[in-house]
Short mmCIF file of C-alpha atoms in Angstrom, two decimals:
data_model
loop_
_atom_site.label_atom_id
_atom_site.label_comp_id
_atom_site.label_asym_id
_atom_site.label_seq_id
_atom_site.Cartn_x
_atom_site.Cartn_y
_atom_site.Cartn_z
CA UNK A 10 -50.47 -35.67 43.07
CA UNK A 11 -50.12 -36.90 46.70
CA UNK A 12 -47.31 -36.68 48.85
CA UNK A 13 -47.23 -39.71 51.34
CA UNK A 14 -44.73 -39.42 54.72
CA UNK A 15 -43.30 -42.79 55.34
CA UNK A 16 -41.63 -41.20 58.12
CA UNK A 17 -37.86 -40.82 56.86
CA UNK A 18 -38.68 -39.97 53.94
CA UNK A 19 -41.76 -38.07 51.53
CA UNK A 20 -42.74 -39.82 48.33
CA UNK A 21 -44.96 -38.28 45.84
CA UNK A 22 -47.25 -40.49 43.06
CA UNK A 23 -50.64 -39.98 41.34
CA UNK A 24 -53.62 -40.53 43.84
CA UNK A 25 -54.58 -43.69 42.36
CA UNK A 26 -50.96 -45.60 43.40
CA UNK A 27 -50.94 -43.83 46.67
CA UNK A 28 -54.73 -45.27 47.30
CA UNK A 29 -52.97 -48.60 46.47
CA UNK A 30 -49.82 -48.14 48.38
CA UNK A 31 -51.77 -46.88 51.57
CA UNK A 32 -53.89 -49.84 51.38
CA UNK A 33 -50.60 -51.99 51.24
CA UNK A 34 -48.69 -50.09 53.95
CA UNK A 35 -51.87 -50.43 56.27
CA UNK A 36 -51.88 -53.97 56.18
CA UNK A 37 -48.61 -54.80 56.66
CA UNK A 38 -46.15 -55.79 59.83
CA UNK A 39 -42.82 -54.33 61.20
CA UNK A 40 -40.37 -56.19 60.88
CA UNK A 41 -37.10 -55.89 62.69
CA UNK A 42 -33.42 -57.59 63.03
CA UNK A 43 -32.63 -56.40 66.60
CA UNK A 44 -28.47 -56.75 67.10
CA UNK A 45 -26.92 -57.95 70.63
CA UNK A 46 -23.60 -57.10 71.33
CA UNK A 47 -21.25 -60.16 73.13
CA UNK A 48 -21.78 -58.58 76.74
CA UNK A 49 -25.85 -58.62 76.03
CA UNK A 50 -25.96 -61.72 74.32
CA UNK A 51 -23.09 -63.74 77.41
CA UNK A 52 -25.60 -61.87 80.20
CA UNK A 53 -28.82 -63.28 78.86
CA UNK A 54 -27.09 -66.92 77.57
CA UNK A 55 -27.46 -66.34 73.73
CA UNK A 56 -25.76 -67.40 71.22
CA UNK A 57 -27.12 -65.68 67.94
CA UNK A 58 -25.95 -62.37 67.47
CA UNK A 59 -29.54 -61.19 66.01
CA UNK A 60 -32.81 -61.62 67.29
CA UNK A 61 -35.80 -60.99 64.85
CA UNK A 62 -39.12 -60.05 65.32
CA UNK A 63 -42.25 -59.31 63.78
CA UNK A 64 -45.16 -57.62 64.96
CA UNK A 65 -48.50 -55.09 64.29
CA UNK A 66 -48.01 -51.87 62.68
CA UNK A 67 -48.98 -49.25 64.76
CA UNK A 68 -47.11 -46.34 62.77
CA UNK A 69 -49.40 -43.59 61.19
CA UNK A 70 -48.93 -42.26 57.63
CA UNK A 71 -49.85 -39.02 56.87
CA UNK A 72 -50.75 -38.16 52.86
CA UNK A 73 -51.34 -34.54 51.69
CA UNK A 74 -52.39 -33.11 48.16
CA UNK A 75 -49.84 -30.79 46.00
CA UNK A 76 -51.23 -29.17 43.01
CA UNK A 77 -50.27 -29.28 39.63
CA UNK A 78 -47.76 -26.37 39.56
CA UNK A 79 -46.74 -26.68 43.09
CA UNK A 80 -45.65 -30.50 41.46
CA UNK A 81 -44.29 -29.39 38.35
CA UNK A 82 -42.01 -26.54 39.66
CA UNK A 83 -40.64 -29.29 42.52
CA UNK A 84 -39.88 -31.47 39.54
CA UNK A 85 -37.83 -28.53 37.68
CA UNK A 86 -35.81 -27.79 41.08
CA UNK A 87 -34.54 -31.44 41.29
CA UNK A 88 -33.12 -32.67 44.11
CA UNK A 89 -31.84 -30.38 46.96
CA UNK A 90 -28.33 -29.46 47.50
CA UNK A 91 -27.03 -29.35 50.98
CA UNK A 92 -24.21 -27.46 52.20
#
């Protein structure tokens, strides 16, 4: 199994589908709704309250390999509880 770090969050998937969804994520573009509050928006003359914008993805993923058991004993402690 692979773990991939999308950066807020870790995902884990056979090596094949991360292969696939690293190929995806490498190709693709941020995109991002950018909010202007009334003082921003009346100082620079706008009107819309959102701007949006896309451009190059520059972030870095990071993947690393967890073995079998490592996997499996993960799987049987379920999600986390915090306090």
């Amino acid at each position: 199994m692979i773990v991939i770090d999308l950066g807020y969050r870790k995902v884990v998937m056979p090596k094949e589908k991360a292969m696939l969804l690293m190929d995806c994520l490498e190709s693709a573009e941020i995109y991002e709704e950018r909010y202007w509050s009334e003082e921003d928006r009346k100082a620079l003359g706008m009107t819309g309250t959102y701007t949006y914008h896309v451009y190059p993805n520059d972030t870095n993923f990071s993947m690393q390999i967890v073995s079998d058991s490592k996997y499996q004993m993960a799987k049987l402690a379920g999600k986390s509880t915090k306090e």
